[in-house]
mmCIF file of C-alpha atoms in Angstrom:
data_model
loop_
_atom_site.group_PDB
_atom_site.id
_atom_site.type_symbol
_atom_site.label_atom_id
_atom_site.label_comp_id
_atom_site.label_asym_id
_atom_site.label_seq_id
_atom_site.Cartn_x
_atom_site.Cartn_y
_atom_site.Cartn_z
ATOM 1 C CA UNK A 258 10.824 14.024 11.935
ATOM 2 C CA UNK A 259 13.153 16.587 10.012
ATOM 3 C CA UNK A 260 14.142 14.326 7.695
ATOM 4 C CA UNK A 261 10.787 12.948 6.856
ATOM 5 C CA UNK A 262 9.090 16.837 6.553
ATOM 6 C CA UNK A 263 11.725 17.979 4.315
ATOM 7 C CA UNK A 264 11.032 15.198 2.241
ATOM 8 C CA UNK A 265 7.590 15.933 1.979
ATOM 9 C CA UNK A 266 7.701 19.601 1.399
ATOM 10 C CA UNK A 267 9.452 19.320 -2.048
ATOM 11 C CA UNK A 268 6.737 16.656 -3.278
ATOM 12 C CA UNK A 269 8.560 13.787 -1.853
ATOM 13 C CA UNK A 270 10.118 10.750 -4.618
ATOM 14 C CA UNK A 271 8.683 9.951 -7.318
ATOM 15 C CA UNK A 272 10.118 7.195 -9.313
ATOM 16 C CA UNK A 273 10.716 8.853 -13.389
ATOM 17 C CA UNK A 274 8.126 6.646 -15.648
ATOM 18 C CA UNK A 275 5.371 6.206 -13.220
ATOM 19 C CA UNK A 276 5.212 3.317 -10.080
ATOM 20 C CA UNK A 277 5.353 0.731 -12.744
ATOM 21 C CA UNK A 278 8.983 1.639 -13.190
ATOM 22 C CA UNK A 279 9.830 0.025 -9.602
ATOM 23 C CA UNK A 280 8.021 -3.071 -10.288
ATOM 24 C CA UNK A 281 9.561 -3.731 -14.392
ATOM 25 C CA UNK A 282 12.702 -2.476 -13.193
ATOM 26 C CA UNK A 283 13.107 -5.186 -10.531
ATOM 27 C CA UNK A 284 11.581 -7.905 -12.911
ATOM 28 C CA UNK A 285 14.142 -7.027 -15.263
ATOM 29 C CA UNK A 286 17.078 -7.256 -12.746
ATOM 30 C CA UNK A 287 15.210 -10.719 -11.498
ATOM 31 C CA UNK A 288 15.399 -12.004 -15.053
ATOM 32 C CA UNK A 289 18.748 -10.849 -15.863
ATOM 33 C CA UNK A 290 20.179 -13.055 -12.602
ATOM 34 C CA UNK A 291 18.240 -16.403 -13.886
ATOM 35 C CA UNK A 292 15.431 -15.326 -11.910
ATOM 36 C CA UNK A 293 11.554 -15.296 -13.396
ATOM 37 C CA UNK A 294 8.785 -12.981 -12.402
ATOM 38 C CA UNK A 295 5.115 -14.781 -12.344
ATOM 39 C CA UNK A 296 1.685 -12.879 -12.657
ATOM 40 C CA UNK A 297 -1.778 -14.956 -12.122
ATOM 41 C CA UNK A 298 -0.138 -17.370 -10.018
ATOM 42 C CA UNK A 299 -1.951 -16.847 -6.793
ATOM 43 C CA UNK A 300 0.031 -18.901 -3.704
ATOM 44 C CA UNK A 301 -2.475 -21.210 -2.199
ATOM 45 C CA UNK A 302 -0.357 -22.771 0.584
ATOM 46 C CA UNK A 303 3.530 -22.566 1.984
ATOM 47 C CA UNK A 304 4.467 -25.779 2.413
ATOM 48 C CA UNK A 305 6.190 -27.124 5.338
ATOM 49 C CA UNK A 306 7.256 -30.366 5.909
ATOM 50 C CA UNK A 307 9.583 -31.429 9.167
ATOM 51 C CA UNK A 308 9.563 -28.089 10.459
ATOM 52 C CA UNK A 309 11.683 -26.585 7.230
ATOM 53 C CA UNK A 310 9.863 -24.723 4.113
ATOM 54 C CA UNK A 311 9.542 -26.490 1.101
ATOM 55 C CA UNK A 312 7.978 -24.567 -1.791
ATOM 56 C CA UNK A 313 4.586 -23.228 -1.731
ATOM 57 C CA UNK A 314 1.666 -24.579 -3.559
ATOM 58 C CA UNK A 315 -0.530 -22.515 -6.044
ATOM 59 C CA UNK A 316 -3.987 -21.702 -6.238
ATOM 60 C CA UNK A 317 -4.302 -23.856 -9.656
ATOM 61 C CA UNK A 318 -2.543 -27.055 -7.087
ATOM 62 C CA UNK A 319 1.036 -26.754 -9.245
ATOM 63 C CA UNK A 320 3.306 -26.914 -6.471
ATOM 64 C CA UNK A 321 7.083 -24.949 -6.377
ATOM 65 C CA UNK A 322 9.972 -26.401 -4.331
ATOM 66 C CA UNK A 323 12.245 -23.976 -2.939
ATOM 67 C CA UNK A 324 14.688 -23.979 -0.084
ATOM 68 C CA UNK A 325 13.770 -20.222 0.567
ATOM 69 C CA UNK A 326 10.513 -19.046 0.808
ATOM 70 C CA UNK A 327 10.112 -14.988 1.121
ATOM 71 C CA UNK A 328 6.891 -14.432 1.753
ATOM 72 C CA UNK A 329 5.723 -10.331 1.319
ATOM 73 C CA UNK A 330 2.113 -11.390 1.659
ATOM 74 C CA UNK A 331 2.416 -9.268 5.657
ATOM 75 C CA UNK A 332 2.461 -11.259 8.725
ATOM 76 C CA UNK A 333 -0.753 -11.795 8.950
ATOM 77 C CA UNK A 334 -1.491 -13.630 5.464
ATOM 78 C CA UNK A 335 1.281 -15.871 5.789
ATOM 79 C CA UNK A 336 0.399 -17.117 9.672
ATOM 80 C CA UNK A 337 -3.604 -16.936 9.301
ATOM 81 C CA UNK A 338 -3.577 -18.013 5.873
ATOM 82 C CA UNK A 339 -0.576 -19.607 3.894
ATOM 83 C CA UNK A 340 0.909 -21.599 6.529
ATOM 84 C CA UNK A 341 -1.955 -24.677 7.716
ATOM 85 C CA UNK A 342 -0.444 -25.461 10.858
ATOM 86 C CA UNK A 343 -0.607 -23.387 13.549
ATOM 87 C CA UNK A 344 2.775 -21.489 14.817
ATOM 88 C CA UNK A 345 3.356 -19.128 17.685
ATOM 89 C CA UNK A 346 3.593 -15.973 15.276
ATOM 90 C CA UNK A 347 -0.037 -16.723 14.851
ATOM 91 C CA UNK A 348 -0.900 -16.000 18.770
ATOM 92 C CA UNK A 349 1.337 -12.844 18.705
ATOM 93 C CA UNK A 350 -0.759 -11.281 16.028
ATOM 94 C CA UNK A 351 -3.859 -11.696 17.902
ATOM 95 C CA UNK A 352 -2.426 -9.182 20.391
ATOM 96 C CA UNK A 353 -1.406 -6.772 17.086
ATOM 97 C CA UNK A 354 -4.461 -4.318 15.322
ATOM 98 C CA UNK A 355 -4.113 -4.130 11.676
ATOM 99 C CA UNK A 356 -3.317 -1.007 10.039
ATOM 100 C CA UNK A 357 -5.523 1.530 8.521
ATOM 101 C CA UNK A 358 -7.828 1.139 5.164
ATOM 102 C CA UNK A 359 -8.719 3.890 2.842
ATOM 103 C CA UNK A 360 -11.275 4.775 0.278
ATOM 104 C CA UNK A 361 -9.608 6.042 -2.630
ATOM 105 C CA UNK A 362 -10.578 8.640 -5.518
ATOM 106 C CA UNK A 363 -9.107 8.712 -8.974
ATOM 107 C CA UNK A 364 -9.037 11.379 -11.033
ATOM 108 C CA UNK A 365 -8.070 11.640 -14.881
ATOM 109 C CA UNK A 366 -7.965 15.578 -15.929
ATOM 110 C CA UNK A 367 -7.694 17.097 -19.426
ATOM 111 C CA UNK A 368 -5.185 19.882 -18.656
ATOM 112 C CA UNK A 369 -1.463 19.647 -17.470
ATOM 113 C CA UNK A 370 -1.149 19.657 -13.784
ATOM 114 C CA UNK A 371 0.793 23.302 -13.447
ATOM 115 C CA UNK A 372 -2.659 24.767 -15.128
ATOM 116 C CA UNK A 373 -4.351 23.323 -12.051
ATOM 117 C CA UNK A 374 -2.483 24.198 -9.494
ATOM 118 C CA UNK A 375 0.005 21.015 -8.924
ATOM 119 C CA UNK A 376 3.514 20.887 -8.282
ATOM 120 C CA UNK A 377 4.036 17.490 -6.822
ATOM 121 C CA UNK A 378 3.755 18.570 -3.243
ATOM 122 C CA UNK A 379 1.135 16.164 -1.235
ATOM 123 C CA UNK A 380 -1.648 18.128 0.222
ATOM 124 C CA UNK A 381 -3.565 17.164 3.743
ATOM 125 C CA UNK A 382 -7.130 18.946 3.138
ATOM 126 C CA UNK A 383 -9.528 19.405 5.986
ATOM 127 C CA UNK A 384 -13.256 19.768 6.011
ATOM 128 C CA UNK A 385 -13.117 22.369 9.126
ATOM 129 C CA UNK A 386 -10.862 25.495 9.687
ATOM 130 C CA UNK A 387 -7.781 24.162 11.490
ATOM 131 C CA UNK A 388 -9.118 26.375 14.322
ATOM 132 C CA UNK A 389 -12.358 24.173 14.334
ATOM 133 C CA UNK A 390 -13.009 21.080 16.274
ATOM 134 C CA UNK A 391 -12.980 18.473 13.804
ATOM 135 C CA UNK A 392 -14.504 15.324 14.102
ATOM 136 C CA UNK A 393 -11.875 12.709 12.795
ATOM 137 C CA UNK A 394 -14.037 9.856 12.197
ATOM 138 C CA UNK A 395 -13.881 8.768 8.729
ATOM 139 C CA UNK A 396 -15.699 5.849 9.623
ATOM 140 C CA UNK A 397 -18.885 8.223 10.388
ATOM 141 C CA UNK A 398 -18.678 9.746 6.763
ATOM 142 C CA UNK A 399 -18.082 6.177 5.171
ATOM 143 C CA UNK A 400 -21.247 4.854 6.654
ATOM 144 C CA UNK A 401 -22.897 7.905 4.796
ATOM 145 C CA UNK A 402 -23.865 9.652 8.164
ATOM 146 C CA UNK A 403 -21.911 12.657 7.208
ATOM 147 C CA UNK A 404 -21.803 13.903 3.185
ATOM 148 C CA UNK A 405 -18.065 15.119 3.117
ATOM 149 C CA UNK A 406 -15.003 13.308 4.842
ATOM 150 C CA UNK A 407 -13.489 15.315 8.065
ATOM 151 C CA UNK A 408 -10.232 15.268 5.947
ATOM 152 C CA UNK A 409 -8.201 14.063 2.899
ATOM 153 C CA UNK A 410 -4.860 13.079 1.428
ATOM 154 C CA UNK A 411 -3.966 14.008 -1.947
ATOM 155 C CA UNK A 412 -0.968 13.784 -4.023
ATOM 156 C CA UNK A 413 -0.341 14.311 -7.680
ATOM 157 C CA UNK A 414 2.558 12.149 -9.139
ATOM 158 C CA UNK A 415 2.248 14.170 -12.182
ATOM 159 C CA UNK A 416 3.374 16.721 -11.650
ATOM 160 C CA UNK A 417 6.434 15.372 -9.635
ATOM 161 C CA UNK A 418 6.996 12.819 -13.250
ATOM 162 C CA UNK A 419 9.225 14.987 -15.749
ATOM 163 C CA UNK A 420 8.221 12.194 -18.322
ATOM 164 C CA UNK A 421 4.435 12.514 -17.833
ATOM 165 C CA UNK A 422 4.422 15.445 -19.829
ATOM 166 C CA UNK A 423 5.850 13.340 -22.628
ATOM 167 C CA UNK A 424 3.638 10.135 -22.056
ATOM 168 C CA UNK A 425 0.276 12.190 -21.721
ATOM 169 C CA UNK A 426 0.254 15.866 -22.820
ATOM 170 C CA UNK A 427 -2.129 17.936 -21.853
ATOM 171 C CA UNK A 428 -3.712 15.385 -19.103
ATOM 172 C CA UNK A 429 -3.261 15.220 -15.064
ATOM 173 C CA UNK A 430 -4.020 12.603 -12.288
ATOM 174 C CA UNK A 431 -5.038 13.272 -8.796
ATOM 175 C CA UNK A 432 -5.210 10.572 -5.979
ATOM 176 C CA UNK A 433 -6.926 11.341 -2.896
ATOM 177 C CA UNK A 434 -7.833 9.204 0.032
ATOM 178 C CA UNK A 435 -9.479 9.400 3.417
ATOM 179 C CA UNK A 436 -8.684 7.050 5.853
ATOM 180 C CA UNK A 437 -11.156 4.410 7.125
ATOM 181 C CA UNK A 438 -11.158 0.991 9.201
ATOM 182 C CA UNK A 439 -11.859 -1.723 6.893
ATOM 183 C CA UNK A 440 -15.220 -3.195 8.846
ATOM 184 C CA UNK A 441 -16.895 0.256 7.376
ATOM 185 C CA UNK A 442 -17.813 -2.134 4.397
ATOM 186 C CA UNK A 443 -18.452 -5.138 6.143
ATOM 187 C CA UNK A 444 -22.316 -5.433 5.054
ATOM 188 C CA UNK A 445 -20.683 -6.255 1.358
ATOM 189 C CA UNK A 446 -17.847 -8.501 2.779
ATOM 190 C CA UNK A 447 -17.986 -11.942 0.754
ATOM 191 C CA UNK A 448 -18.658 -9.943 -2.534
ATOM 192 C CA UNK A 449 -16.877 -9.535 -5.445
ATOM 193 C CA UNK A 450 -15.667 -6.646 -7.826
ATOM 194 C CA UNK A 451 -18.617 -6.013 -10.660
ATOM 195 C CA UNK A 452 -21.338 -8.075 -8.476
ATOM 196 C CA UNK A 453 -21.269 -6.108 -5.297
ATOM 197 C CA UNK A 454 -25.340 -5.076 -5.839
ATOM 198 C CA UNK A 455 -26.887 -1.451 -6.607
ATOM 199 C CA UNK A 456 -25.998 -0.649 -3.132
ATOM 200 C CA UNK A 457 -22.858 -0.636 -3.486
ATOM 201 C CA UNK A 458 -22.278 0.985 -6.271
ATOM 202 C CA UNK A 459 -24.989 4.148 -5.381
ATOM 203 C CA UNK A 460 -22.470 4.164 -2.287
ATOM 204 C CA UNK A 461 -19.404 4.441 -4.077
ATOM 205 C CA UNK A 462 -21.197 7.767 -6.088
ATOM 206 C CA UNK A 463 -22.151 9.094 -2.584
ATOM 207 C CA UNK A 464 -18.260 8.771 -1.518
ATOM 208 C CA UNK A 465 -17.161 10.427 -4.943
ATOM 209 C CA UNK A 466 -19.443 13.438 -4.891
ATOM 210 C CA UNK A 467 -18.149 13.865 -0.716
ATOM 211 C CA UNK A 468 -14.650 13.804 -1.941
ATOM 212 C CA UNK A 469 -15.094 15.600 -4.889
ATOM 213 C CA UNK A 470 -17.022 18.656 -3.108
ATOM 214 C CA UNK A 471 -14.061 18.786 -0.685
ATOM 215 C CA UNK A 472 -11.473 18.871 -3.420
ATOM 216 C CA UNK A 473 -13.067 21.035 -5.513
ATOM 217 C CA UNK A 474 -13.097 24.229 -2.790
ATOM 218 C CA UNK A 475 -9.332 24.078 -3.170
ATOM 219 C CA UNK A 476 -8.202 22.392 -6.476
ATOM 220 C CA UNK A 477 -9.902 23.346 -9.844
ATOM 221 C CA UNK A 478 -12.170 20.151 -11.506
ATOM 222 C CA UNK A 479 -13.831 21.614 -14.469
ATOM 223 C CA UNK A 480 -11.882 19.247 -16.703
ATOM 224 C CA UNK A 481 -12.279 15.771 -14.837
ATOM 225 C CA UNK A 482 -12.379 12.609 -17.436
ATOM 226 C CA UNK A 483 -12.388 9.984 -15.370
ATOM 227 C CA UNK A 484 -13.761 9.231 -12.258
ATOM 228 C CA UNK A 485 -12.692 6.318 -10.147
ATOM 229 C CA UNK A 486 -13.203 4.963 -6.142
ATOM 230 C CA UNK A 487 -12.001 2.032 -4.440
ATOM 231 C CA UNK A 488 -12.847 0.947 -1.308
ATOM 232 C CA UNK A 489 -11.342 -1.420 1.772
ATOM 233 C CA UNK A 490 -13.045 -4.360 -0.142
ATOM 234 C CA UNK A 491 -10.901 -3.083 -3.442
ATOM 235 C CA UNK A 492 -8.081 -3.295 -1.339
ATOM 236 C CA UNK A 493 -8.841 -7.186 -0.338
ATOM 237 C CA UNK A 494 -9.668 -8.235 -3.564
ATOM 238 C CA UNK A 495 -6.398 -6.605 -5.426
ATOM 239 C CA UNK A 496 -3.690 -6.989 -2.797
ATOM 240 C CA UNK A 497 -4.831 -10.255 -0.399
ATOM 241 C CA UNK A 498 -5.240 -8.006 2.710
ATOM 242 C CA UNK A 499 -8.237 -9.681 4.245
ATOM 243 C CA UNK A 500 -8.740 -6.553 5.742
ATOM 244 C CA UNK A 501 -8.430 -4.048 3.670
ATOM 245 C CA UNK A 502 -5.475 -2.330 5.272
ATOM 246 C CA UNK A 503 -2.412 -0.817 3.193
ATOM 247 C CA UNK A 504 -0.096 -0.270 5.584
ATOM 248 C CA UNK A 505 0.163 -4.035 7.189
ATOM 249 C CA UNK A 506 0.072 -4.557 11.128
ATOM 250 C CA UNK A 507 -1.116 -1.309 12.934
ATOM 251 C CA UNK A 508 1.922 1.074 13.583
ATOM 252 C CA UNK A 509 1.064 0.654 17.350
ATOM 253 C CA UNK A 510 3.247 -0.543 20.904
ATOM 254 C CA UNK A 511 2.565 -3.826 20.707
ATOM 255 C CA UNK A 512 3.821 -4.292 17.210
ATOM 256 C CA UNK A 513 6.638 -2.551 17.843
ATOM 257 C CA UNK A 514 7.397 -4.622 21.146
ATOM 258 C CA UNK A 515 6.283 -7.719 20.114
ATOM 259 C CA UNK A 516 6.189 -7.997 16.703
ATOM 260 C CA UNK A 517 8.294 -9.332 13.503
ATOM 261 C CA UNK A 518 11.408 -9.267 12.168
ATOM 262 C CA UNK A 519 12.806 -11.437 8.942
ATOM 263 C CA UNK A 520 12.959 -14.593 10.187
ATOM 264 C CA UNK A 521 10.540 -16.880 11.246
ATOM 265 C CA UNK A 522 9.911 -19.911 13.505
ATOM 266 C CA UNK A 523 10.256 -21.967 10.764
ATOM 267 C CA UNK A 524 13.343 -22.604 8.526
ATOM 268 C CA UNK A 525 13.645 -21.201 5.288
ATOM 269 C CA UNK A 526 10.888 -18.919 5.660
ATOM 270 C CA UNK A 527 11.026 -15.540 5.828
ATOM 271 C CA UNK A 528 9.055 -12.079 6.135
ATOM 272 C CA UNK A 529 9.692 -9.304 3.977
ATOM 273 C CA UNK A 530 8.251 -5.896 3.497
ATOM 274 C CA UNK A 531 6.245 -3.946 5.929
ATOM 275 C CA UNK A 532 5.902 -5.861 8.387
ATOM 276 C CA UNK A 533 9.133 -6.390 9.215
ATOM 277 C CA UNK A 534 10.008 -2.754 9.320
ATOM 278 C CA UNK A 535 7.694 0.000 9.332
ATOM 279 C CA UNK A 536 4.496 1.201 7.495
ATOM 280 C CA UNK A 537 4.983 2.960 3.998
ATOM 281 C CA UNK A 538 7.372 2.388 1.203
ATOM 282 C CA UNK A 539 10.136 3.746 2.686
ATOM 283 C CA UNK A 540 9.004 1.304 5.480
ATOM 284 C CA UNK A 541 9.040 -1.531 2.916
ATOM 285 C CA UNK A 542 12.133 -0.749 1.319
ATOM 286 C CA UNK A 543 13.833 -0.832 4.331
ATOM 287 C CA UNK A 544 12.633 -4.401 5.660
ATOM 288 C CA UNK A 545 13.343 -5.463 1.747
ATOM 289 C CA UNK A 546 16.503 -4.850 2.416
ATOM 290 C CA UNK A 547 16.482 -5.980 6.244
ATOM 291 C CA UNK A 548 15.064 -9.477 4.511
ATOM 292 C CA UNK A 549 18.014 -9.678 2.112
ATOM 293 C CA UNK A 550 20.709 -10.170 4.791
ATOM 294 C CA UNK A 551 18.671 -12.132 7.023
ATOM 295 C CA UNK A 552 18.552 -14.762 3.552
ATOM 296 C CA UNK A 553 22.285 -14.193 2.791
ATOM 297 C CA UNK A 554 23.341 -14.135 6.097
ATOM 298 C CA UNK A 555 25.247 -10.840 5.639
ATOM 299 C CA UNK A 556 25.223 -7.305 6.409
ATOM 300 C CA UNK A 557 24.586 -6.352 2.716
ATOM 301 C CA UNK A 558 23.284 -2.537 4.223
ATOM 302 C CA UNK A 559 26.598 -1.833 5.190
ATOM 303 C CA UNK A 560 28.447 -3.048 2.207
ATOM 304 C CA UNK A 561 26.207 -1.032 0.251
ATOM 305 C CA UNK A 562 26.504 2.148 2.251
ATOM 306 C CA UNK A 563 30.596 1.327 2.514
ATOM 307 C CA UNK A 564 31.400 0.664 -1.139
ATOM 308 C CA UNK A 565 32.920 3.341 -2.605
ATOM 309 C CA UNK A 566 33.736 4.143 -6.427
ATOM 310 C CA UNK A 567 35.847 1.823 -7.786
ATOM 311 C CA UNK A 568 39.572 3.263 -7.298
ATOM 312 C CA UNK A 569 41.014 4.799 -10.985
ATOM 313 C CA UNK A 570 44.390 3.147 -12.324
ATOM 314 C CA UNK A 571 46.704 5.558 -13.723
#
């Protein structure tokens, strides 16, 4: 708990060029080792053929052959979805909740973040007086039964970015969500981005102006460019989550007592990523890496942590 508030009260990480940098930074080092990074290449299907994984098969019918597959899809995409034949990992998740959904607001600002306020440091904002009783259901204010959410995370990579300055002077960007279970947008489920009806969208403006009149009583917004929300169903459509979670399985017991580690019950297939580890990105980092020496079959966390500088000759 130490170690994870002191990381928080400085701003946390932020990765110099933007979240981007993780992802074309790994592509590159992918590349580099004979590897090859493809976009628009939805995975249809894992095949499986005498209990051992063979490749997967894309969306388009191309298929891949691979004696590894690494799937980061979460648990419960690969069991319920990629794989066809049924496996126990697909009765353990029944007993496993999935994890939290959010609806999201994006700002774009015309002045630098230190002229509003921003350091870097994530803020938790509540609609009550901490002293208050405050009704936690986001679900409540989602449904539109309640105009402002009952509280809200917002961070400010930004302002934690020394190059931001450089990329986009004079402009800021503000991320805030409130936590919500994904079924809060159910009556649009089957839907998809651009045709979800008027409904939806005079939602979505409801949501903004809640978030926005909860923001603005502690974070100046006279010079907002852009305004942006997503929603559970955002979530679905952009990252494969049926439901709308971020964070994977449900950070609950029963995942942690019955639930997954790298490998799988069948051969050459592996799980990667949250799911194997813990919510987050630290929590995906860590079952990354966790992933890696289950594949290599080698501690590769303690060579890493062990290897020292390279001795100097004389």
């Amino acid at each position: 708990l130490a170690i994870t508030t002191h990381h928080y009260l400085g701003g946390a990480f932020y990765p110099i060029g933007g979240g981007a940098r993780i992802a074309s930074t790994m592509a590159r080092t992918i590349a580099e080792h004979g590897g090859a990074v493809v976009v628009r290449a939805a995975v249809d299907e894992i095949l499986v053929s005498g209990g051992l994984a063979r490749g997967v098969r894309l969306a388009g019918g191309r298929e891949v052959s691979a004696p590894v597959v690494i799937s980061d899809a979460g648990a419960r995409a690969t069991f319920d979805h990629l794989l066809r034949e049924p496996t126990s990992e697909r009765e353990r998740l029944r007993a496993i909740d999935s994890g939290g959904a959010h609806v999201g607001l994006y700002l774009g600002l015309g002045r630098p973040p230190r002229e509003l306020g921003l350091d870097g440091a994530n803020l938790w904002i509540r609609r009550d007086a901490l002293e208050a009783e405050l009704e936690s259901d986001g679900d409540a204010w989602a449904r539109g039964e309640c105009e402002e959410p009952p509280e809200m995370f917002v961070s400010s990579g930004c302002a934690a970015d020394p190059s931001f300055a450089e990329r986009f002077p004079g402009r800021a960007v503000i991320c805030a969500s409130v936590g919500v279970s994904g079924n809060s947008f159910a009556r649009w489920s089957g839907t998809v981005p651009g045709r979800r009806g008027a409904e939806y969208v005079a939602h979505k403006e409801a949501l903004a102006r809640g978030m926005l009149s909860l923001l603005g009583r502690h974070l100046p917004l006279d010079a907002i460019e852009h305004v942006e929300v997503s929603t559970p169903l955002s979530t679905a459509h952009f990252a494969g989550h049926a439901d709308g979670g971020v964070f994977g399985l449900g950070p609950t017991p029963p995942r942690f007592r019955h639930g997954f580690g790298p490998h799988t019950a069948i051969a050459g297939l592996f799980l990667t990523g949250q799911d194997v580890w813990t919510s987050g990105v630290a929590g995906a980092a860590c079952g990354g890496m966790v992933a890696a020496c289950a594949v290599a079959r080698r501690d590769i966390a303690s060579e890493l942590v062990f290897a020292g500088p390279s001795p100097s000759r004389a």
